[in-house]
CSV table of C-alpha atoms in Angstrom, one decimal:
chain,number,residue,atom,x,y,z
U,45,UNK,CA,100.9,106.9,139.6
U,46,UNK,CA,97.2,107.4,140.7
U,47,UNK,CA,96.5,109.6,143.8
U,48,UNK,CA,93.2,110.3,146.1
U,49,UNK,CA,91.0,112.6,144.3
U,50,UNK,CA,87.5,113.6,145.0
U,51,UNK,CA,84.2,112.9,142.8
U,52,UNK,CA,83.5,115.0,140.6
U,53,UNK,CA,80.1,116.1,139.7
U,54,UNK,CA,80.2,115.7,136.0
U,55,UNK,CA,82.4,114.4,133.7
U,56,UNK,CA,84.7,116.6,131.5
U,57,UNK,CA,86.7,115.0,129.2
U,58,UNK,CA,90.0,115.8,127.1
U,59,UNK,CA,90.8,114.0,124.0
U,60,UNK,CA,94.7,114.5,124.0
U,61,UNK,CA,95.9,113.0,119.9
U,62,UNK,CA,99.3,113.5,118.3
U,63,UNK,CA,97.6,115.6,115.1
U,64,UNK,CA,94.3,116.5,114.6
U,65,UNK,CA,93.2,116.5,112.1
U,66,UNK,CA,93.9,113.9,110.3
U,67,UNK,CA,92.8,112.5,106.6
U,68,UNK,CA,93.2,108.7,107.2
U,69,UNK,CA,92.0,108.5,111.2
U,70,UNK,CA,88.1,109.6,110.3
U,71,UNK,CA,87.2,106.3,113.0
U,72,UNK,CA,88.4,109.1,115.9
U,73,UNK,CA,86.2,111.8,114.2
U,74,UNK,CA,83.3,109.6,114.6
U,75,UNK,CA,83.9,108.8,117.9
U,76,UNK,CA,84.0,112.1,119.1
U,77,UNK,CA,80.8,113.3,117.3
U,78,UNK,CA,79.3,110.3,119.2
U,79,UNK,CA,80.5,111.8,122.6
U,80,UNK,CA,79.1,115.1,121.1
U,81,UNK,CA,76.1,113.8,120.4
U,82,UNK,CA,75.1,112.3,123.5
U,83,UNK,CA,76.3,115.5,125.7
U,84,UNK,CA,79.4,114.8,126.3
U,85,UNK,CA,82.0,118.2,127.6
U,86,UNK,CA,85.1,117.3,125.6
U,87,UNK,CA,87.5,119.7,124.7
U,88,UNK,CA,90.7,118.2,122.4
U,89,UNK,CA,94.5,118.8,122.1
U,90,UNK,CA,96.8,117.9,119.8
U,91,UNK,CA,100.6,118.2,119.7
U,92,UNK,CA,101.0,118.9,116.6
U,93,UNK,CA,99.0,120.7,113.9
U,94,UNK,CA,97.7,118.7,110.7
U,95,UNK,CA,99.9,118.0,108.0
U,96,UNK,CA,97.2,116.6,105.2
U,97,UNK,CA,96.5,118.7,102.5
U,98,UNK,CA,93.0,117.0,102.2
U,99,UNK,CA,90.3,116.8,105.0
U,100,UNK,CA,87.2,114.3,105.1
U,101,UNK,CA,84.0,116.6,105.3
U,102,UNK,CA,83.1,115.0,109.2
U,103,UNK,CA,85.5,117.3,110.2
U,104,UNK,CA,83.3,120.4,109.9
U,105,UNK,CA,80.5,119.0,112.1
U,106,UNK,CA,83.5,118.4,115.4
U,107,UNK,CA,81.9,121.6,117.5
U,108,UNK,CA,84.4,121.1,119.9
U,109,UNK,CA,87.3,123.1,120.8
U,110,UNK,CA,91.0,122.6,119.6
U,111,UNK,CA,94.0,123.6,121.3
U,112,UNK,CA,97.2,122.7,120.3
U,113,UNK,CA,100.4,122.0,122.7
U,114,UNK,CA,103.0,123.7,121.1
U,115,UNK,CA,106.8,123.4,122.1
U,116,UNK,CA,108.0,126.9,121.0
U,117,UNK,CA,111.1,127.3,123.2
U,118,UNK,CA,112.4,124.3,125.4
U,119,UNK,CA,115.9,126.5,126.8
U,120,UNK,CA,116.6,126.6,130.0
U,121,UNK,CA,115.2,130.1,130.1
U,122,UNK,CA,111.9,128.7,129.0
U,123,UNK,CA,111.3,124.9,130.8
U,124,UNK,CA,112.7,127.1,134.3
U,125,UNK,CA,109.9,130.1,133.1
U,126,UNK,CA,106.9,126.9,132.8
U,127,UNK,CA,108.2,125.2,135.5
U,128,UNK,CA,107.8,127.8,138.1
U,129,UNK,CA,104.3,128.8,136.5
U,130,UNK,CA,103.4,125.2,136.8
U,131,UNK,CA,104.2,124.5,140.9
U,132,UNK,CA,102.0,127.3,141.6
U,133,UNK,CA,99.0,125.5,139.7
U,134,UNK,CA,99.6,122.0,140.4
U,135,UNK,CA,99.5,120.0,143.4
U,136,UNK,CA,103.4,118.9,144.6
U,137,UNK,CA,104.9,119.8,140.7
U,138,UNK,CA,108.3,119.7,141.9
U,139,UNK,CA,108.8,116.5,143.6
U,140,UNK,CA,106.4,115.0,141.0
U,141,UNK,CA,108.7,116.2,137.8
U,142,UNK,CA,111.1,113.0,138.7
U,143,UNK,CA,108.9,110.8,137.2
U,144,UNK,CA,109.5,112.5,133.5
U,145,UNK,CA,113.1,112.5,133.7
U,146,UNK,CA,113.4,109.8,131.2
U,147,UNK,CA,111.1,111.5,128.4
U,148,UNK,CA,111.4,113.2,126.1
U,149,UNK,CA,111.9,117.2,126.8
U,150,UNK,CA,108.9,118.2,124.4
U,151,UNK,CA,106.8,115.8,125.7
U,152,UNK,CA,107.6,116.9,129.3
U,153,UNK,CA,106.7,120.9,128.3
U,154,UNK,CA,103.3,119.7,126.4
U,155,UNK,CA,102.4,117.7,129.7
U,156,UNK,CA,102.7,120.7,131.9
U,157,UNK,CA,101.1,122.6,129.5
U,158,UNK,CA,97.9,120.2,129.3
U,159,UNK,CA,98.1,119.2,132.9
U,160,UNK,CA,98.0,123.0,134.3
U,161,UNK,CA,94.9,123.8,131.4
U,162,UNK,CA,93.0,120.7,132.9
U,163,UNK,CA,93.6,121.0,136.2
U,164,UNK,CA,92.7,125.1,135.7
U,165,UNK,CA,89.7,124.3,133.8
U,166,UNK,CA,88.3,121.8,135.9
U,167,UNK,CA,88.5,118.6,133.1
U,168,UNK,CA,88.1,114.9,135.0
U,169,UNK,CA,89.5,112.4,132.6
U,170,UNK,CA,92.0,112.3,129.6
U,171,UNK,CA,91.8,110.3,127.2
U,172,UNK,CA,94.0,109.7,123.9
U,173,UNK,CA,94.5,107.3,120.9
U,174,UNK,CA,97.6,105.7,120.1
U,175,UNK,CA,100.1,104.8,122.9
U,176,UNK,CA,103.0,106.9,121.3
U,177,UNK,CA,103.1,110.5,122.0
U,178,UNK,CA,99.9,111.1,122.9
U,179,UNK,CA,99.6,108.9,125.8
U,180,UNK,CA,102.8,109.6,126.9
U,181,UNK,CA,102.1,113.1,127.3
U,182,UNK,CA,98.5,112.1,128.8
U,183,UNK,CA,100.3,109.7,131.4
U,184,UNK,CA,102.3,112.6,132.4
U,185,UNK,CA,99.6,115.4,131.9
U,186,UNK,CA,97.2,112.6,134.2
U,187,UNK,CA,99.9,112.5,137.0
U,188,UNK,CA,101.2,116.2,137.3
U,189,UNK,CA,97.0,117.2,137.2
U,190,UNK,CA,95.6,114.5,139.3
U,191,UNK,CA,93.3,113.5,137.1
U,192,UNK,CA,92.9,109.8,135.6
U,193,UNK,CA,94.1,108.7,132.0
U,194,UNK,CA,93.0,105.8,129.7
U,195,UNK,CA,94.2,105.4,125.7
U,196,UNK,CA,93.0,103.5,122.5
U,197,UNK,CA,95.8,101.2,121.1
U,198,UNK,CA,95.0,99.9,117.5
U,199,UNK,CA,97.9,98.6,115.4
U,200,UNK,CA,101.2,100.4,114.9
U,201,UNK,CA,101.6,101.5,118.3
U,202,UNK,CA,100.9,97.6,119.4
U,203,UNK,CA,103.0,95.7,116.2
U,204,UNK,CA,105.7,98.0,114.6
U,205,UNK,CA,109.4,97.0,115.3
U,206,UNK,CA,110.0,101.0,117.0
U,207,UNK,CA,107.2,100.0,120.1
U,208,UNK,CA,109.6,99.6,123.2
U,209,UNK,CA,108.3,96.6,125.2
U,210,UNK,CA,109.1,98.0,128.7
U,211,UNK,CA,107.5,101.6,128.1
U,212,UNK,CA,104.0,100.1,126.5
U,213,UNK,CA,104.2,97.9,129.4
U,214,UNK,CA,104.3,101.4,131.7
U,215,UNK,CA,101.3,103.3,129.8
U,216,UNK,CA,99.9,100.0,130.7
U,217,UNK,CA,100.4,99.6,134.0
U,218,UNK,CA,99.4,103.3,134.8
U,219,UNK,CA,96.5,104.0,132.7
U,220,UNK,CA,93.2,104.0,134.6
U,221,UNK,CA,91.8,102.2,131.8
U,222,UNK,CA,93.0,100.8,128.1
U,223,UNK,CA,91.1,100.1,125.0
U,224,UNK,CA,92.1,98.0,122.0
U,225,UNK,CA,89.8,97.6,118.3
U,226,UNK,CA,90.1,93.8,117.8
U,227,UNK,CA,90.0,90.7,120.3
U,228,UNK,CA,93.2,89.7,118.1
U,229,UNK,CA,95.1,92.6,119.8
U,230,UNK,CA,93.9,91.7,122.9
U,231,UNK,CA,94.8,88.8,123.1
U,232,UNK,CA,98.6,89.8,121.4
U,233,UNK,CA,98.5,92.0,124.5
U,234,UNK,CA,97.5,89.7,127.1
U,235,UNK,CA,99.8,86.8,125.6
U,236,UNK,CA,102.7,89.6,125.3
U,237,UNK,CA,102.3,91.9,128.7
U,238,UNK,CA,100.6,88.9,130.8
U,239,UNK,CA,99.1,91.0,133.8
U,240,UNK,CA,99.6,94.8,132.9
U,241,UNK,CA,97.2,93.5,130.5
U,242,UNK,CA,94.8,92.6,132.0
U,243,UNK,CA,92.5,95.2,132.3
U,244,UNK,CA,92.2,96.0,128.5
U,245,UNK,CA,89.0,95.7,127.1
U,246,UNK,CA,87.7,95.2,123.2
U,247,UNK,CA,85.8,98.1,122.3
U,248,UNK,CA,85.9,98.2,118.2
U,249,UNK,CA,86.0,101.8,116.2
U,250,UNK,CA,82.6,102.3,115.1
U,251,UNK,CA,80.2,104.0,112.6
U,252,UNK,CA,77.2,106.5,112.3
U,253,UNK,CA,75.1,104.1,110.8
U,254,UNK,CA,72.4,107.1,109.7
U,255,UNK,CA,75.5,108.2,107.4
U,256,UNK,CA,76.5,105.0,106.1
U,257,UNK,CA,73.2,104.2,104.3
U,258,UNK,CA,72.5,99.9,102.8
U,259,UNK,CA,72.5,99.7,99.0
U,260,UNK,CA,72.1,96.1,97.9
U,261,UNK,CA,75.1,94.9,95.3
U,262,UNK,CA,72.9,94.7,92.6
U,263,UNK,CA,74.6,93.9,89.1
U,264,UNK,CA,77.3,96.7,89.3
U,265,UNK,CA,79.9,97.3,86.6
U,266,UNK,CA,82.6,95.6,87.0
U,267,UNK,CA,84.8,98.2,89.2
U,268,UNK,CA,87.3,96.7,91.7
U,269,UNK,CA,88.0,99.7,94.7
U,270,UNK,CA,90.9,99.7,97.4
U,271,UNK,CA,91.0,102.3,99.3
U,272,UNK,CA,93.7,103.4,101.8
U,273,UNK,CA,97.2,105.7,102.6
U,274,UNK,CA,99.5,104.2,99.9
U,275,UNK,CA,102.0,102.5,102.2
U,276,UNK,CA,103.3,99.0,102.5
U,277,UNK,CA,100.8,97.0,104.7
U,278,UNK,CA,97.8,98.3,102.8
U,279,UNK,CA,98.9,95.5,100.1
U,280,UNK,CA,97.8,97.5,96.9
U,281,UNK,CA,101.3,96.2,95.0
U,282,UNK,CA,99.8,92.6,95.7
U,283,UNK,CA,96.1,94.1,94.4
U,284,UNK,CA,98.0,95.2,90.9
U,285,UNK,CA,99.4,92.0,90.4
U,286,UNK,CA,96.6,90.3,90.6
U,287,UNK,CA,94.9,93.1,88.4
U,288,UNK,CA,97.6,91.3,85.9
U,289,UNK,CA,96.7,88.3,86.0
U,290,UNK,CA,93.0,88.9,85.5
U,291,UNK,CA,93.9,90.5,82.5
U,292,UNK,CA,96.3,87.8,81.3
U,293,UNK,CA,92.5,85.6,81.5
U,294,UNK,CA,90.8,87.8,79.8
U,295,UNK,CA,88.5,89.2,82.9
U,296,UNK,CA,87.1,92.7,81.8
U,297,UNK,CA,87.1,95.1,84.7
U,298,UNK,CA,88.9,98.0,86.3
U,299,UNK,CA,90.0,99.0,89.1
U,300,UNK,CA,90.5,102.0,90.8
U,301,UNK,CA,92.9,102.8,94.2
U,302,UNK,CA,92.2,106.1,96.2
U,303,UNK,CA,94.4,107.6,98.9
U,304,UNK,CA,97.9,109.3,99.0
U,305,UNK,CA,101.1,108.2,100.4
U,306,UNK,CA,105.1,107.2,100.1
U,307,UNK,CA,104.3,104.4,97.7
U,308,UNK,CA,102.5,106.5,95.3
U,309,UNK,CA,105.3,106.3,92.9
U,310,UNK,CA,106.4,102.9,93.4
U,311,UNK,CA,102.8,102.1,92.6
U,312,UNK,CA,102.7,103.8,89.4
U,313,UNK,CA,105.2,102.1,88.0
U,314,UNK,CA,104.7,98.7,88.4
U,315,UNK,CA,101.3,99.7,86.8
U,316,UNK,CA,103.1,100.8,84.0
U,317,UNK,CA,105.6,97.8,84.1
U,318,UNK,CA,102.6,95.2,84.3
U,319,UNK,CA,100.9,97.0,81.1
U,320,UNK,CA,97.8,97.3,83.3
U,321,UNK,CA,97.4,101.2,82.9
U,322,UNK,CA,94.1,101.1,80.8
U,323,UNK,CA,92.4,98.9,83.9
U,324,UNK,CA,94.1,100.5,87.0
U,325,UNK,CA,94.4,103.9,88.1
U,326,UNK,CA,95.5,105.2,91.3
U,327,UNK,CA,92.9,108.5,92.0
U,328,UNK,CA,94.4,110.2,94.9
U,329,UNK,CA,93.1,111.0,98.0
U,330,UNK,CA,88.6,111.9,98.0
U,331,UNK,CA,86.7,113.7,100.5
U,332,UNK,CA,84.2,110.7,102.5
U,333,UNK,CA,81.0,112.0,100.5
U,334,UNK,CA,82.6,111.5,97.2
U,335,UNK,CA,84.3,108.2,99.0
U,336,UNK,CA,80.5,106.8,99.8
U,337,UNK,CA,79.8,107.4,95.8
U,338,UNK,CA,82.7,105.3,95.0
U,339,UNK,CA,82.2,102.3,97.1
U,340,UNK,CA,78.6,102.0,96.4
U,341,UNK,CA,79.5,102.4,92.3
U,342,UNK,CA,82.0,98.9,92.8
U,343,UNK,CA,81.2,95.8,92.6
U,344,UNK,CA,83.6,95.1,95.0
U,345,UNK,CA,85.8,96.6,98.0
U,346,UNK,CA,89.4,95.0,97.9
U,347,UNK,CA,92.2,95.4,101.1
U,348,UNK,CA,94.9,93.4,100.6
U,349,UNK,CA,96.5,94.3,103.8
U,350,UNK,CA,99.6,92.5,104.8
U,351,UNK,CA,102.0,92.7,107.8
U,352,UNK,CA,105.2,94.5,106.3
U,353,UNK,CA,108.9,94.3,106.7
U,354,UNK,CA,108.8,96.2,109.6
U,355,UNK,CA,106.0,94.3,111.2
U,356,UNK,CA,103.5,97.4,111.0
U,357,UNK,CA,100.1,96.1,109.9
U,358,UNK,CA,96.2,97.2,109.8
U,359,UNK,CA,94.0,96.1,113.2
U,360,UNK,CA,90.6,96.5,111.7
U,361,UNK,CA,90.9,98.7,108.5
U,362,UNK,CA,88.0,101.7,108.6
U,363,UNK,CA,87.3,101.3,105.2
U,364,UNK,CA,86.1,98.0,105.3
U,365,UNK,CA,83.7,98.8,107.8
U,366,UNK,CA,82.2,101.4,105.6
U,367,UNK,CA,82.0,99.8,102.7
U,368,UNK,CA,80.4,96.4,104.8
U,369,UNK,CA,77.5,99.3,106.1
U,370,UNK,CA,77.6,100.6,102.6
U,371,UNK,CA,76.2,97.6,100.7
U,372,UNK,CA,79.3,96.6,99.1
U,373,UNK,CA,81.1,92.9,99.0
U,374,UNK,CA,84.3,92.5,100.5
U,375,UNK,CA,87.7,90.9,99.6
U,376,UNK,CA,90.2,91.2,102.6
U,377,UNK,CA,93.4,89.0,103.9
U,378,UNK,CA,94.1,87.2,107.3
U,379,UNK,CA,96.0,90.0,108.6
U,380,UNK,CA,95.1,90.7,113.2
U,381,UNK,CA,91.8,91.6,113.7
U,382,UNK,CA,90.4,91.5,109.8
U,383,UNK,CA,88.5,88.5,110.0
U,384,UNK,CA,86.8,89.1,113.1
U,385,UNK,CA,84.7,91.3,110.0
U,386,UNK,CA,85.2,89.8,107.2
U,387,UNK,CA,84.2,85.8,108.0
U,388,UNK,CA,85.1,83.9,104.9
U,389,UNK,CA,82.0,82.8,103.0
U,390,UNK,CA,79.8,85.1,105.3
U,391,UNK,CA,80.3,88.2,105.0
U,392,UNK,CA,83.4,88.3,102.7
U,393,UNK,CA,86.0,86.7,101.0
U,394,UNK,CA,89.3,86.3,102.6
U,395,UNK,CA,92.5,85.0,101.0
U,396,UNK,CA,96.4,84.6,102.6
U,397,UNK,CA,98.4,87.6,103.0
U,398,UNK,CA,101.3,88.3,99.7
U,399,UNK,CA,98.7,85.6,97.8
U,400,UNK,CA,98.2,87.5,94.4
U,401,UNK,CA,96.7,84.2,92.4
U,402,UNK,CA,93.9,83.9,95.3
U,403,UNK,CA,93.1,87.5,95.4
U,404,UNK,CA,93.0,87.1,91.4
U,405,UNK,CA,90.6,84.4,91.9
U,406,UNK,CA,88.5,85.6,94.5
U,407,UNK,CA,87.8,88.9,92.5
U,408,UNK,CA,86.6,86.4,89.6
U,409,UNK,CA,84.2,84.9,92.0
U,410,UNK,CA,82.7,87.9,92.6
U,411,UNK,CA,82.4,89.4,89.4
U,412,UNK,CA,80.9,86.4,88.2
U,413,UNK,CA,78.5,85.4,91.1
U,414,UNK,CA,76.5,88.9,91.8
U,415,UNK,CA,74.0,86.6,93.7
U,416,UNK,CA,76.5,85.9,96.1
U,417,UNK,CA,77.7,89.1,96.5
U,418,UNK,CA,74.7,90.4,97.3
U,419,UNK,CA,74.4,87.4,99.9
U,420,UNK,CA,77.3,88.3,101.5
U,421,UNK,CA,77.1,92.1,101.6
U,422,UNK,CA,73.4,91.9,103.4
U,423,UNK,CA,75.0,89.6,106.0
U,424,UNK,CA,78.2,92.3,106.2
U,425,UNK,CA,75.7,95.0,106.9
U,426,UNK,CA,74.0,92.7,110.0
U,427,UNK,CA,77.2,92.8,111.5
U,428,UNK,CA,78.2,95.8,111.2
U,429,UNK,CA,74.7,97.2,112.8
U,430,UNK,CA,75.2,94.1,116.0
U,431,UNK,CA,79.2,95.4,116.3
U,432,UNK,CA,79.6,98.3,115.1
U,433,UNK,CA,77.3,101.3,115.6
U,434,UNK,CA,79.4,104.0,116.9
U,435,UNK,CA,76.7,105.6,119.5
U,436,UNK,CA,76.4,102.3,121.3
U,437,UNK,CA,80.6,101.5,121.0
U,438,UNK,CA,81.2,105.3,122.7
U,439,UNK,CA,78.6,104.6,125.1
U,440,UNK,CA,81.1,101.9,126.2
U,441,UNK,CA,84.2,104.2,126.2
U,442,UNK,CA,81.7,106.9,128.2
U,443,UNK,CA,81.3,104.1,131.2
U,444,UNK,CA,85.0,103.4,131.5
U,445,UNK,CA,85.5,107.3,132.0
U,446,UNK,CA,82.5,107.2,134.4
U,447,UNK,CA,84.3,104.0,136.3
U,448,UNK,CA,87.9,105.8,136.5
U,449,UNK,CA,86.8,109.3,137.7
U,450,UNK,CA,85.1,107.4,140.5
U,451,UNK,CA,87.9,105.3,141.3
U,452,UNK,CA,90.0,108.6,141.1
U,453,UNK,CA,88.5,111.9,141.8
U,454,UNK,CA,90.2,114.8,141.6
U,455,UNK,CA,91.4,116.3,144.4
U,456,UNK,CA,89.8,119.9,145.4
């Protein structure tokens, strides 16, 4: 769908994401505070308005503007009203609008509404996470504007059983560029989409490593921490039964779970039904400064992510990254791009997927070798600073902007 455009003079970037904001996606946050901080003119839009009751504090320090597409009124009346507004703003609208006639109507009416603010406003590139609703509107939005597109894929929109295999292929095969958080999705992609995939790069989700301050594991009490939307593929169910058996051997600990979510009640009572409420307690969702306090209290960070029935699963979990920076051992599973981080031995412990006796043993380990967890938590924090720094990972997501507006100016 690209056309010939001319160079612009400087970039000007928006950020297009399904809701903003949003408590669990604090890795998008960072990233564009990186942009932010290194000069970047980003503006975002989001489709929808947030939903969380709770916000991390990184929120507050975004300076950049918000709108939000809203789809008030999608009549006749209405699409006709846009429409018409729309041809005398955009370049060939009307014989370009056959290309949506397979969407979805309110991601049509957002894509005009984005594409006739960018092109208005003078924005250069487009770029969203997740290639759901958010890119689809950007592909359109990118087409109807003249203006080039690229998206962030991570995990859901790559492995759940909803993705459609012939539109990812499309966001693929039009986007001016396409990121993805671990090499294992990239290779998934490349194995599953062959060419259209071949210009996808590896560009992990990254941290402010000023923020995210090294505390050597010192002898800690003995505090397990997960952390993470209480949801299937997070694993907790397997992390409480191997709370159980670590009681049945007499292991003194406890362990506390924090975040919010659909398996909240599920979750409570299989605590109850193990008889492991005196050691486990699920806390609810935290704020990221009180977040930091809790990681660097454990001895321990668990995330037993596993893929679930529907095939959704983690790429590269945010929170291990954190508590990696923070000073805190990890315990994670072979799930996609997890032990591209957490390299058993090295800078972690990983055990099999639905395994609750090795999780139970592994948390014994480190409970009862603080030496080694502080071996492994000082070599966690030298990869995160090599991989991971988030000024130097948007630095890479600023040159693949750079390289697409030049490849496709905008017209003028």
């Amino acid at each position: 769908m690209n056309t010939c455009r001319s160079v612009p003079d400087s970039a000007k970037v928006a950020y297009v994401l399904k809701r903003y904001p949003r408590y669990s996606e604090t890795f998008v946050v960072s990233e564009i505070l990186a942009h932010e901080a290194a000069g970047l003119d980003l503006q975002i839009f989001a489709l929808y308005p947030p939903l969380d009751g709770h916000f991390q504090d990184i929120i507050a320090q975004v300076r950049s503007r918000v709108t939000y597409l809203f789809a008030y009124d999608l009549t006749g009346i209405a699409l006709w009203t846009q429409f018409n507004d729309a041809s005398r703003i955009l370049p060939n609208f009307w014989q370009k609008l056959e290309v949506a006639q397979a969407e979805e109507v309110n991601h049509v009416y957002r894509a005009v509404q984005l594409a006739c603010i960018v092109r208005q406003q003078g924005f250069t590139h487009l770029h969203a996470h997740f290639a759901t609703s958010a890119t689809i509107v950007a592909r359109l939005a990118s087409y109807f504007a003249e203006i080039p597109y690229s998206f962030t894929t991570h995990a859901k929109d790559i492995f759940h059983n909803s993705v459609i295999p012939t539109k990812y292929q499309q966001l693929l095969n039009d986007a001016d560029a396409v990121v993805t958080v671990s090499d294992y999705n990239l290779n998934y992609l490349q194995q599953t989409y062959g060419s259209a995939a071949s210009r996808v790069q590896r560009i992990y989700n990254g941290l402010d490593l000023q923020r995210f301050l090294f505390a050597a594991p010192y002898p800690r009490n003995p505090k397990i921490l997960a952390v993470g939307r209480l949801i299937e593929k997070k694993g907790f169910a397997v992390l409480i039964e191997a709370c159980k058996i670590l009681v049945d051997r007499r292991i003194s600990f406890t362990c506390d779970i924090i975040g919010t979510g659909e398996e909240e009640a599920n979750l409570q009572r299989q605590i109850l039904q193990s008889g492991v409420q005196d050691q486990v307690k699920l806390l609810g969702p935290r704020p990221q400064g009180e977040l930091v306090q809790h990681v660097q209290s454990a001895a321990m960070l668990v995330a037993p992510c596993v893929v679930g029935r529907d095939s959704n699963q983690d790429g590269l979990p945010t929170v291990l990254l954190e508590a990696m920076a923070l000073g805190t051992p990890c315990i994670s599973t072979d799930v996609a791009g997890i032990p591209e981080v957490v390299r058993h031995e090295k800078t972690g412990l990983s055990v099999p997927q639905h395994d609750a006796i090795s999780l139970a043993d592994a948390i014994a380990h480190l409970l009862q070798n603080s030496k080694f967890g502080v071996q492994l938590a000082t070599q966690a924090r030298q990869l995160i600073e090599q991989e991971f720094d988030i000024h130097r990972n948007a630095a890479q997501l600023r040159t693949l902007f750079r390289a697409a507006i030049s490849v496709n100016p905008i017209v003028t």
